[in-house]
mmCIF file of C-alpha atoms and ligand atoms in Angstrom:
data_model
loop_
_atom_site.group_PDB
_atom_site.id
_atom_site.type_symbol
_atom_site.label_atom_id
_atom_site.label_comp_id
_atom_site.label_asym_id
_atom_site.label_seq_id
_atom_site.Cartn_x
_atom_site.Cartn_y
_atom_site.Cartn_z
ATOM 1 C CA UNK A 1 6.242 -42.065 6.255
ATOM 2 C CA UNK A 2 9.471 -41.661 4.298
ATOM 3 C CA UNK A 3 9.929 -38.475 2.233
ATOM 4 C CA UNK A 4 9.626 -40.114 -1.241
ATOM 5 C CA UNK A 5 6.569 -42.107 -0.121
ATOM 6 C CA UNK A 6 5.063 -38.879 1.114
ATOM 7 C CA UNK A 7 5.644 -37.187 -2.238
ATOM 8 C CA UNK A 8 3.982 -40.141 -4.021
ATOM 9 C CA UNK A 9 0.856 -39.805 -1.846
ATOM 10 C CA UNK A 10 0.868 -36.076 -2.487
ATOM 11 C CA UNK A 11 1.173 -36.625 -6.270
ATOM 12 C CA UNK A 12 -1.734 -39.113 -6.308
ATOM 13 C CA UNK A 13 -3.866 -36.864 -4.134
ATOM 14 C CA UNK A 14 -3.144 -33.873 -6.371
ATOM 15 C CA UNK A 15 -4.026 -35.778 -9.555
ATOM 16 C CA UNK A 16 -7.474 -36.505 -8.070
ATOM 17 C CA UNK A 17 -8.188 -32.914 -7.125
ATOM 18 C CA UNK A 18 -9.419 -29.843 -8.947
ATOM 19 C CA UNK A 19 -6.494 -27.582 -9.775
ATOM 20 C CA UNK A 20 -7.244 -24.895 -7.191
ATOM 21 C CA UNK A 21 -7.276 -27.382 -4.315
ATOM 22 C CA UNK A 22 -3.616 -28.175 -4.964
ATOM 23 C CA UNK A 23 -2.449 -25.008 -3.243
ATOM 24 C CA UNK A 24 -3.750 -26.387 0.064
ATOM 25 C CA UNK A 25 -1.184 -29.183 -0.149
ATOM 26 C CA UNK A 26 1.732 -26.996 -1.150
ATOM 27 C CA UNK A 27 4.306 -26.135 1.487
ATOM 28 C CA UNK A 28 3.941 -22.516 2.649
ATOM 29 C CA UNK A 29 5.934 -20.102 0.471
ATOM 30 C CA UNK A 30 9.423 -19.157 1.594
ATOM 31 C CA UNK A 31 10.039 -15.541 2.568
ATOM 32 C CA UNK A 32 11.013 -13.667 -0.586
ATOM 33 C CA UNK A 33 12.230 -10.284 -1.734
ATOM 34 C CA UNK A 34 12.202 -8.807 -5.227
ATOM 35 C CA UNK A 35 13.356 -5.497 -6.613
ATOM 36 C CA UNK A 36 12.067 -3.284 -9.451
ATOM 37 C CA UNK A 37 12.713 0.273 -10.669
ATOM 38 C CA UNK A 38 10.463 3.000 -9.241
ATOM 39 C CA UNK A 39 11.670 6.081 -11.155
ATOM 40 C CA UNK A 40 14.228 8.737 -10.307
ATOM 41 C CA UNK A 41 14.493 11.932 -8.266
ATOM 42 C CA UNK A 42 14.864 15.307 -10.040
ATOM 43 C CA UNK A 43 18.632 15.191 -9.351
ATOM 44 C CA UNK A 44 18.874 11.866 -11.195
ATOM 45 C CA UNK A 45 19.071 9.345 -8.352
ATOM 46 C CA UNK A 46 17.336 6.114 -9.254
ATOM 47 C CA UNK A 47 14.753 4.770 -6.847
ATOM 48 C CA UNK A 48 13.903 1.089 -6.406
ATOM 49 C CA UNK A 49 10.897 -0.660 -4.934
ATOM 50 C CA UNK A 50 11.370 -3.852 -2.927
ATOM 51 C CA UNK A 51 8.560 -6.315 -2.375
ATOM 52 C CA UNK A 52 8.907 -8.409 0.769
ATOM 53 C CA UNK A 53 6.720 -11.454 1.390
ATOM 54 C CA UNK A 54 6.668 -13.623 4.474
ATOM 55 C CA UNK A 55 5.218 -17.143 4.894
ATOM 56 C CA UNK A 56 1.946 -16.007 6.419
ATOM 57 C CA UNK A 57 0.308 -13.803 3.847
ATOM 58 C CA UNK A 58 1.957 -10.479 4.629
ATOM 59 C CA UNK A 59 3.502 -8.351 1.914
ATOM 60 C CA UNK A 60 5.333 -5.029 2.253
ATOM 61 C CA UNK A 61 6.383 -2.783 -0.652
ATOM 62 C CA UNK A 62 9.119 -0.356 0.304
ATOM 63 C CA UNK A 63 11.049 2.213 -1.731
ATOM 64 C CA UNK A 64 14.570 3.520 -1.348
ATOM 65 C CA UNK A 65 13.277 7.124 -1.391
ATOM 66 C CA UNK A 66 12.711 7.971 2.273
ATOM 67 C CA UNK A 67 12.496 4.255 3.141
ATOM 68 C CA UNK A 68 8.805 4.771 2.413
ATOM 69 C CA UNK A 69 6.450 1.855 3.016
ATOM 70 C CA UNK A 70 4.218 2.076 -0.050
ATOM 71 C CA UNK A 71 1.846 -0.690 0.926
ATOM 72 C CA UNK A 72 1.492 -3.239 3.681
ATOM 73 C CA UNK A 73 -0.866 -6.122 3.089
ATOM 74 C CA UNK A 74 -2.140 -7.825 6.212
ATOM 75 C CA UNK A 75 -4.766 -10.601 6.409
ATOM 76 C CA UNK A 76 -8.090 -9.840 8.108
ATOM 77 C CA UNK A 77 -9.935 -12.331 10.314
ATOM 78 C CA UNK A 78 -11.024 -14.267 7.187
ATOM 79 C CA UNK A 79 -7.484 -14.392 5.818
ATOM 80 C CA UNK A 80 -8.266 -11.747 3.204
ATOM 81 C CA UNK A 81 -5.305 -9.391 2.713
ATOM 82 C CA UNK A 82 -5.880 -5.630 2.876
ATOM 83 C CA UNK A 83 -3.502 -2.700 2.502
ATOM 84 C CA UNK A 84 -3.313 -1.063 5.940
ATOM 85 C CA UNK A 85 -1.162 2.007 5.151
ATOM 86 C CA UNK A 86 -1.856 5.259 3.323
ATOM 87 C CA UNK A 87 0.360 6.438 0.485
ATOM 88 C CA UNK A 88 0.646 7.073 -3.228
ATOM 89 C CA UNK A 89 0.969 4.867 -6.311
ATOM 90 C CA UNK A 90 3.963 6.635 -7.887
ATOM 91 C CA UNK A 91 7.187 8.464 -7.049
ATOM 92 C CA UNK A 92 6.167 11.868 -8.533
ATOM 93 C CA UNK A 93 3.297 12.026 -6.045
ATOM 94 C CA UNK A 94 5.711 11.499 -3.130
ATOM 95 C CA UNK A 95 8.096 14.097 -4.581
ATOM 96 C CA UNK A 96 5.294 16.635 -5.064
ATOM 97 C CA UNK A 97 3.808 16.632 -1.567
ATOM 98 C CA UNK A 98 3.577 14.067 1.166
ATOM 99 C CA UNK A 99 2.721 14.489 4.847
ATOM 100 C CA UNK A 100 5.491 11.941 5.570
ATOM 101 C CA UNK A 101 3.373 8.983 4.334
ATOM 102 C CA UNK A 102 5.225 5.795 5.331
ATOM 103 C CA UNK A 103 8.593 7.519 5.651
ATOM 104 C CA UNK A 104 11.666 7.265 7.822
ATOM 105 C CA UNK A 105 12.089 10.417 9.882
ATOM 106 C CA UNK A 106 15.419 11.975 10.854
ATOM 107 C CA UNK A 107 17.579 13.417 12.105
ATOM 108 C CA UNK A 108 14.938 14.485 14.592
ATOM 109 C CA UNK A 109 11.405 13.086 14.707
ATOM 110 C CA UNK A 110 8.818 15.704 15.723
ATOM 111 C CA UNK A 111 9.441 19.323 16.708
ATOM 112 C CA UNK A 112 12.338 21.432 17.948
ATOM 113 C CA UNK A 113 11.050 24.772 19.250
ATOM 114 C CA UNK A 114 11.802 27.768 17.031
ATOM 115 C CA UNK A 115 14.359 25.676 15.119
ATOM 116 C CA UNK A 116 17.068 26.335 17.704
ATOM 117 C CA UNK A 117 18.991 24.432 20.305
ATOM 118 C CA UNK A 118 22.203 24.923 22.249
ATOM 119 C CA UNK A 119 24.649 22.068 22.652
ATOM 120 C CA UNK A 120 27.964 22.262 24.534
ATOM 121 C CA UNK A 121 27.674 26.069 24.553
ATOM 122 C CA UNK A 122 27.028 26.491 20.846
ATOM 123 C CA UNK A 123 23.658 27.474 19.371
ATOM 124 C CA UNK A 124 22.483 25.763 16.194
ATOM 125 C CA UNK A 125 19.805 27.090 13.852
ATOM 126 C CA UNK A 126 17.531 24.748 11.908
ATOM 127 C CA UNK A 127 14.827 25.339 9.317
ATOM 128 C CA UNK A 128 11.445 26.395 10.720
ATOM 129 C CA UNK A 129 9.224 24.316 8.460
ATOM 130 C CA UNK A 130 6.170 24.012 10.745
ATOM 131 C CA UNK A 131 4.900 27.392 11.882
ATOM 132 C CA UNK A 132 7.577 28.788 14.200
ATOM 133 C CA UNK A 133 9.129 25.340 14.765
ATOM 134 C CA UNK A 134 11.381 22.757 13.152
ATOM 135 C CA UNK A 135 9.613 19.481 12.249
ATOM 136 C CA UNK A 136 10.834 15.999 11.267
ATOM 137 C CA UNK A 137 14.418 16.910 10.381
ATOM 138 C CA UNK A 138 13.780 19.992 8.246
ATOM 139 C CA UNK A 139 13.328 20.828 4.587
ATOM 140 C CA UNK A 140 15.086 17.734 3.293
ATOM 141 C CA UNK A 141 14.931 15.268 6.137
ATOM 142 C CA UNK A 142 15.563 11.524 5.986
ATOM 143 C CA UNK A 143 12.098 11.128 4.442
ATOM 144 C CA UNK A 144 13.300 12.925 1.292
ATOM 145 C CA UNK A 145 16.658 11.293 0.593
ATOM 146 C CA UNK A 146 17.494 8.141 -1.350
ATOM 147 C CA UNK A 147 18.841 5.421 0.931
ATOM 148 C CA UNK A 148 21.268 2.662 -0.053
ATOM 149 C CA UNK A 149 19.473 -0.641 0.244
ATOM 150 C CA UNK A 150 20.656 -4.197 0.788
ATOM 151 C CA UNK A 151 17.964 -6.892 0.821
ATOM 152 C CA UNK A 152 18.288 -10.113 2.797
ATOM 153 C CA UNK A 153 16.307 -13.248 3.570
ATOM 154 C CA UNK A 154 16.541 -15.642 6.479
ATOM 155 C CA UNK A 155 14.340 -18.695 7.179
ATOM 156 C CA UNK A 156 12.311 -16.563 9.633
ATOM 157 C CA UNK A 157 12.147 -13.211 7.940
ATOM 158 C CA UNK A 158 12.863 -11.064 4.950
ATOM 159 C CA UNK A 159 14.198 -7.551 5.053
ATOM 160 C CA UNK A 160 16.201 -4.602 3.845
ATOM 161 C CA UNK A 161 19.171 -2.835 5.380
ATOM 162 C CA UNK A 162 18.914 0.887 4.620
ATOM 163 C CA UNK A 163 21.954 3.140 4.997
ATOM 164 C CA UNK A 164 22.332 6.884 4.731
ATOM 165 C CA UNK A 165 25.196 9.203 5.651
ATOM 166 C CA UNK A 166 24.099 12.702 6.563
ATOM 167 C CA UNK A 167 26.951 15.168 6.079
ATOM 168 C CA UNK A 168 28.216 17.550 8.756
ATOM 169 C CA UNK A 169 25.914 20.591 8.758
ATOM 170 C CA UNK A 170 23.146 18.969 6.732
ATOM 171 C CA UNK A 171 19.865 20.694 7.612
ATOM 172 C CA UNK A 172 21.853 22.667 10.202
ATOM 173 C CA UNK A 173 22.738 19.688 12.415
ATOM 174 C CA UNK A 174 26.331 19.181 13.572
ATOM 175 C CA UNK A 175 28.437 16.128 12.755
ATOM 176 C CA UNK A 176 28.518 13.466 10.076
ATOM 177 C CA UNK A 177 25.793 11.032 11.043
ATOM 178 C CA UNK A 178 25.925 7.479 9.703
ATOM 179 C CA UNK A 179 22.451 6.016 10.020
ATOM 180 C CA UNK A 180 21.264 2.479 9.392
ATOM 181 C CA UNK A 181 17.706 1.207 9.579
ATOM 182 C CA UNK A 182 16.932 -2.485 9.172
ATOM 183 C CA UNK A 183 13.366 -3.314 8.129
ATOM 184 C CA UNK A 184 12.499 -6.908 8.918
ATOM 185 C CA UNK A 185 9.241 -8.650 8.009
ATOM 186 C CA UNK A 186 9.048 -11.776 10.141
ATOM 187 C CA UNK A 187 7.032 -14.952 9.579
ATOM 188 C CA UNK A 188 4.947 -14.186 12.658
ATOM 189 C CA UNK A 189 3.564 -11.075 10.935
ATOM 190 C CA UNK A 190 5.691 -8.482 12.625
ATOM 191 C CA UNK A 191 7.400 -5.589 10.923
ATOM 192 C CA UNK A 192 10.494 -4.720 12.918
ATOM 193 C CA UNK A 193 12.686 -1.615 12.652
ATOM 194 C CA UNK A 194 16.217 -1.553 14.045
ATOM 195 C CA UNK A 195 17.821 1.871 14.014
ATOM 196 C CA UNK A 196 21.520 2.480 14.658
ATOM 197 C CA UNK A 197 23.630 5.573 14.145
ATOM 198 C CA UNK A 198 27.020 7.002 14.945
ATOM 199 C CA UNK A 199 28.450 10.505 14.714
ATOM 200 C CA UNK A 200 31.771 12.346 14.702
ATOM 201 C CA UNK A 201 30.404 15.383 16.650
ATOM 202 C CA UNK A 202 27.743 15.598 19.350
ATOM 203 C CA UNK A 203 24.318 15.920 17.695
ATOM 204 C CA UNK A 204 20.638 15.312 18.479
ATOM 205 C CA UNK A 205 19.188 12.105 16.996
ATOM 206 C CA UNK A 206 15.598 10.890 17.192
ATOM 207 C CA UNK A 207 14.688 8.490 14.396
ATOM 208 C CA UNK A 208 11.229 7.104 13.731
ATOM 209 C CA UNK A 209 8.849 5.738 11.123
ATOM 210 C CA UNK A 210 5.836 7.724 9.970
ATOM 211 C CA UNK A 211 3.431 5.199 8.465
ATOM 212 C CA UNK A 212 -0.224 6.205 8.531
ATOM 213 C CA UNK A 213 -2.365 3.172 9.321
ATOM 214 C CA UNK A 214 -5.960 2.402 8.584
ATOM 215 C CA UNK A 215 -6.506 -1.193 9.664
ATOM 216 C CA UNK A 216 -9.862 -1.368 7.873
ATOM 217 C CA UNK A 217 -7.832 -1.396 4.623
ATOM 218 C CA UNK A 218 -7.337 0.918 1.639
ATOM 219 C CA UNK A 219 -7.676 4.144 3.644
ATOM 220 C CA UNK A 220 -11.248 4.354 2.477
ATOM 221 C CA UNK A 221 -12.898 5.570 5.662
ATOM 222 C CA UNK A 222 -11.995 7.337 8.888
ATOM 223 C CA UNK A 223 -10.133 5.674 11.757
ATOM 224 C CA UNK A 224 -12.467 6.863 14.525
ATOM 225 C CA UNK A 225 -13.824 3.357 15.165
ATOM 226 C CA UNK A 226 -10.361 1.891 15.782
ATOM 227 C CA UNK A 227 -9.983 0.928 19.422
ATOM 228 C CA UNK A 228 -6.722 1.979 21.077
ATOM 229 C CA UNK A 229 -4.838 1.133 24.242
ATOM 230 C CA UNK A 230 -1.690 3.044 25.187
ATOM 231 C CA UNK A 231 0.562 1.883 27.982
ATOM 232 C CA UNK A 232 1.102 5.352 29.470
ATOM 233 C CA UNK A 233 0.107 6.959 32.769
ATOM 234 C CA UNK A 234 1.358 10.348 31.573
ATOM 235 C CA UNK A 235 1.656 12.451 28.433
ATOM 236 C CA UNK A 236 3.518 15.630 27.517
ATOM 237 C CA UNK A 237 0.989 18.473 27.132
ATOM 238 C CA UNK A 238 1.825 21.063 24.463
ATOM 239 C CA UNK A 239 1.421 24.771 23.745
ATOM 240 C CA UNK A 240 -0.607 26.012 20.793
ATOM 241 C CA UNK A 241 2.342 25.338 18.416
ATOM 242 C CA UNK A 242 2.593 21.718 19.654
ATOM 243 C CA UNK A 243 5.796 22.205 21.672
ATOM 244 C CA UNK A 244 5.752 20.387 25.045
ATOM 245 C CA UNK A 245 5.408 22.661 28.052
ATOM 246 C CA UNK A 246 7.815 20.417 29.982
ATOM 247 C CA UNK A 247 5.124 18.986 32.228
ATOM 248 C CA UNK A 248 4.554 15.231 32.397
ATOM 249 C CA UNK A 249 0.807 15.259 33.026
ATOM 250 C CA UNK A 250 -1.256 12.398 34.395
ATOM 251 C CA UNK A 251 -3.796 11.006 31.904
ATOM 252 C CA UNK A 252 -6.278 10.331 34.718
ATOM 253 C CA UNK A 253 -9.628 11.952 34.028
ATOM 254 C CA UNK A 254 -8.550 13.216 30.572
ATOM 255 C CA UNK A 255 -9.331 12.074 26.997
ATOM 256 C CA UNK A 256 -5.701 10.904 26.941
ATOM 257 C CA UNK A 257 -6.378 8.016 29.279
ATOM 258 C CA UNK A 258 -6.010 5.012 26.961
ATOM 259 C CA UNK A 259 -4.852 2.667 29.721
ATOM 260 C CA UNK A 260 -8.083 0.842 29.002
ATOM 261 C CA UNK A 261 -9.387 0.498 25.469
ATOM 262 C CA UNK A 262 -11.240 3.430 23.895
ATOM 263 C CA UNK A 263 -12.292 4.122 20.324
ATOM 264 C CA UNK A 264 -10.285 6.996 18.838
ATOM 265 C CA UNK A 265 -13.528 8.841 18.114
ATOM 266 C CA UNK A 266 -15.042 8.408 21.560
ATOM 267 C CA UNK A 267 -13.576 11.500 23.208
ATOM 268 C CA UNK A 268 -11.794 13.270 20.327
ATOM 269 C CA UNK A 269 -14.502 15.932 20.033
ATOM 270 C CA UNK A 270 -14.409 16.909 23.713
ATOM 271 C CA UNK A 271 -13.934 20.501 24.733
ATOM 272 C CA UNK A 272 -10.364 20.043 25.926
ATOM 273 C CA UNK A 273 -7.534 22.535 25.435
ATOM 274 C CA UNK A 274 -5.007 19.832 24.470
ATOM 275 C CA UNK A 275 -7.347 18.340 21.860
ATOM 276 C CA UNK A 276 -7.974 21.868 20.533
ATOM 277 C CA UNK A 277 -4.233 22.523 20.167
ATOM 278 C CA UNK A 278 -3.697 19.214 18.394
ATOM 279 C CA UNK A 279 -6.945 19.363 16.367
ATOM 280 C CA UNK A 280 -7.382 15.938 17.934
ATOM 281 C CA UNK A 281 -4.720 13.536 19.177
ATOM 282 C CA UNK A 282 -1.213 14.669 18.263
ATOM 283 C CA UNK A 283 0.596 14.060 21.508
ATOM 284 C CA UNK A 284 3.568 12.288 22.967
ATOM 285 C CA UNK A 285 2.769 9.632 25.568
ATOM 286 C CA UNK A 286 5.309 8.793 28.281
ATOM 287 C CA UNK A 287 5.475 5.017 28.090
ATOM 288 C CA UNK A 288 5.299 3.083 31.344
ATOM 289 C CA UNK A 289 8.436 1.128 32.122
ATOM 290 C CA UNK A 290 9.565 -0.835 35.085
ATOM 291 C CA UNK A 291 13.225 -0.627 36.028
ATOM 292 C CA UNK A 292 15.784 1.642 34.473
ATOM 293 C CA UNK A 293 16.587 -0.276 31.283
ATOM 294 C CA UNK A 294 15.480 0.320 27.733
ATOM 295 C CA UNK A 295 13.814 -3.059 27.168
ATOM 296 C CA UNK A 296 11.115 -3.561 24.576
ATOM 297 C CA UNK A 297 7.733 -2.694 26.080
ATOM 298 C CA UNK A 298 4.255 -2.965 24.670
ATOM 299 C CA UNK A 299 3.564 0.701 23.910
ATOM 300 C CA UNK A 300 0.119 0.456 22.355
ATOM 301 C CA UNK A 301 -2.436 -1.790 20.739
ATOM 302 C CA UNK A 302 -4.930 -0.875 18.034
ATOM 303 C CA UNK A 303 -7.924 -3.037 17.116
ATOM 304 C CA UNK A 304 -10.182 -2.523 14.111
ATOM 305 C CA UNK A 305 -13.433 -4.304 14.984
ATOM 306 C CA UNK A 306 -14.937 -4.720 11.489
ATOM 307 C CA UNK A 307 -11.957 -6.629 10.046
ATOM 308 C CA UNK A 308 -10.606 -8.015 13.334
ATOM 309 C CA UNK A 309 -7.114 -6.686 12.563
ATOM 310 C CA UNK A 310 -4.937 -5.899 15.549
ATOM 311 C CA UNK A 311 -1.642 -4.025 15.594
ATOM 312 C CA UNK A 312 0.585 -4.105 18.665
ATOM 313 C CA UNK A 313 3.472 -1.680 18.951
ATOM 314 C CA UNK A 314 6.554 -2.619 20.950
ATOM 315 C CA UNK A 315 9.476 -0.272 21.416
ATOM 316 C CA UNK A 316 12.669 0.501 23.286
ATOM 317 C CA UNK A 317 11.842 4.225 23.057
ATOM 318 C CA UNK A 318 10.534 6.274 25.999
ATOM 319 C CA UNK A 319 7.727 7.952 24.025
ATOM 320 C CA UNK A 320 4.987 7.413 21.493
ATOM 321 C CA UNK A 321 3.449 10.162 19.356
ATOM 322 C CA UNK A 322 -0.140 9.191 18.713
ATOM 323 C CA UNK A 323 -1.312 11.291 15.765
ATOM 324 C CA UNK A 324 -4.899 10.885 14.611
ATOM 325 C CA UNK A 325 -4.386 12.246 11.084
ATOM 326 C CA UNK A 326 -5.899 15.617 11.947
ATOM 327 C CA UNK A 327 -4.094 17.531 9.225
ATOM 328 C CA UNK A 328 -5.342 15.309 6.410
ATOM 329 C CA UNK A 329 -7.945 17.519 4.786
ATOM 330 C CA UNK A 330 -9.203 15.802 1.658
ATOM 331 C CA UNK A 331 -6.767 17.563 -0.692
ATOM 332 C CA UNK A 332 -4.509 14.522 -1.191
ATOM 333 C CA UNK A 333 -5.538 11.716 -3.516
ATOM 334 C CA UNK A 334 -3.768 8.512 -2.590
ATOM 335 C CA UNK A 335 -3.492 4.952 -3.867
ATOM 336 C CA UNK A 336 -6.220 3.914 -6.276
ATOM 337 C CA UNK A 337 -7.533 7.503 -6.349
ATOM 338 C CA UNK A 338 -8.790 7.375 -2.751
ATOM 339 C CA UNK A 339 -9.179 10.845 -1.233
ATOM 340 C CA UNK A 340 -7.656 10.976 2.247
ATOM 341 C CA UNK A 341 -9.942 13.049 4.445
ATOM 342 C CA UNK A 342 -9.364 14.186 8.006
ATOM 343 C CA UNK A 343 -8.604 11.238 10.314
ATOM 344 C CA UNK A 344 -8.509 8.629 7.553
ATOM 345 C CA UNK A 345 -5.193 7.385 8.979
ATOM 346 C CA UNK A 346 -3.327 7.458 12.273
ATOM 347 C CA UNK A 347 0.379 7.296 13.122
ATOM 348 C CA UNK A 348 2.065 5.725 16.124
ATOM 349 C CA UNK A 349 5.545 7.218 16.081
ATOM 350 C CA UNK A 350 7.885 5.708 18.651
ATOM 351 C CA UNK A 351 10.390 8.327 19.723
ATOM 352 C CA UNK A 352 12.166 10.383 22.354
ATOM 353 C CA UNK A 353 10.032 13.308 23.463
ATOM 354 C CA UNK A 354 9.532 16.299 21.159
ATOM 355 C CA UNK A 355 11.871 19.273 21.701
ATOM 356 C CA UNK A 356 14.205 17.264 23.951
ATOM 357 C CA UNK A 357 17.292 19.304 22.864
ATOM 358 C CA UNK A 358 15.641 22.271 24.651
ATOM 359 C CA UNK A 359 14.207 20.373 27.616
ATOM 360 C CA UNK A 360 16.905 19.356 30.075
ATOM 361 C CA UNK A 361 14.500 17.233 32.148
ATOM 362 C CA UNK A 362 13.501 15.010 29.196
ATOM 363 C CA UNK A 363 15.555 11.885 28.358
ATOM 364 C CA UNK A 364 18.532 13.078 26.328
ATOM 365 C CA UNK A 365 18.601 12.771 22.534
ATOM 366 C CA UNK A 366 22.254 13.798 22.218
ATOM 367 C CA UNK A 367 24.497 11.247 20.517
ATOM 368 C CA UNK A 368 28.212 11.677 21.133
ATOM 369 C CA UNK A 369 31.200 10.363 19.160
ATOM 370 C CA UNK A 370 32.186 6.851 20.222
ATOM 371 C CA UNK A 371 28.613 6.013 21.318
ATOM 372 C CA UNK A 372 26.059 4.141 19.261
ATOM 373 C CA UNK A 373 22.443 5.207 18.849
ATOM 374 C CA UNK A 374 20.200 2.119 19.072
ATOM 375 C CA UNK A 375 16.456 1.831 18.901
ATOM 376 C CA UNK A 376 13.999 -0.933 18.056
ATOM 377 C CA UNK A 377 10.287 -0.817 17.242
ATOM 378 C CA UNK A 378 7.997 -3.661 16.252
ATOM 379 C CA UNK A 379 4.538 -3.454 14.717
ATOM 380 C CA UNK A 380 2.983 -6.904 15.171
ATOM 381 C CA UNK A 381 -0.215 -7.843 13.369
ATOM 382 C CA UNK A 382 -2.812 -10.425 14.320
ATOM 383 C CA UNK A 383 -6.588 -10.817 14.220
ATOM 384 C CA UNK A 384 -9.412 -11.168 16.706
ATOM 385 C CA UNK A 385 -12.611 -13.078 16.040
HETATM 386 C C1 GLA B 1 3.635 14.311 13.368
HETATM 387 C C2 GLA B 1 3.302 15.600 14.009
HETATM 388 C C3 GLA B 1 2.015 16.104 13.455
HETATM 389 C C4 GLA B 1 2.088 16.241 11.955
HETATM 390 C C5 GLA B 1 2.521 14.939 11.354
HETATM 391 C C6 GLA B 1 2.786 15.064 9.891
HETATM 392 O O1 GLA B 1 2.771 13.344 13.746
HETATM 393 O O2 GLA B 1 3.226 15.516 15.408
HETATM 394 O O3 GLA B 1 1.682 17.357 14.039
HETATM 395 O O4 GLA B 1 3.012 17.244 11.620
HETATM 396 O O5 GLA B 1 3.687 14.484 11.966
HETATM 397 O O6 GLA B 1 1.769 15.711 9.208
#
């Protein structure tokens, strides 16, 4: 049928139908992005919120402060959207206290032992902001800075390019680091992160994203019934301060064997030294790879049986920190007044291994001038009957 004839049929059909049936005949919406103010930081930097929508019912709201994903609406098996990330409603709540809800993490995701490392013969001292150790880039990491943002749309996706330049010596790290993170919401319900960075002096870099997920929606109950698979034969056991011992330990016969699907809650209460140290799962898994390259691999899959939502995680990184929200303790009140209790959210942080600057046998996290840091992670959402 020719286009104008088609439109005529559509117009006649629509005139015969109750108003709310018309939407069924409408073409699917184009990917869109809109921007609105979201307040300002105490030092007067304005913060914006961007709302990204794809063609298939997904919506992400992201702010320029910390690149924080405020909300992520994903359809369940009945097509009903639900917000699958934890967070707050307003900027002051993020400024007051946030356990990295939804944020970009840098320069170094996870811990550096005792806040010290030696590089090319020189020792650098970083803030110890997590017991005796340095965590997630320090006192004012990439989660607490305002990023420059440039939105874009393509026929297949909608996204934001975030840029931040970290000055030489910031948080104790050497070199001026120019970081860029592209968030891309695709029409096939994937949220993709492309990280790049360059430096003018050798420096450790390990960027990641710290969203807390609860695929049941609205963070209203614990995540223990979520069923997880992790594509890892080994993990990096830790000491009591959560610094890797250096061993790559087989998961066989341990509660860390997620090579086949297990509910998070199934073995989390076992009498196991590693679970005691982490208060649950808070461990880096060594992702299985074939060959020597850094191709995208399926790192993990999480399935929430009551809603049917599934999240697959693909990454070019060698590791995955699976954190079962053990430090949430019911003192934080999140979106819509929901109290986030222990294990009401989990994180799947793709990364290089914790404390790599002090562990010569781990894959290197040192970026040198003239080289480009590159990393890609994809969270893809779908449903199961
Ligand atoms: C990471 C760490 C955890 C915890 C969270 C933030 O997942 O491994 O121990 O610090 O960040 O609360």
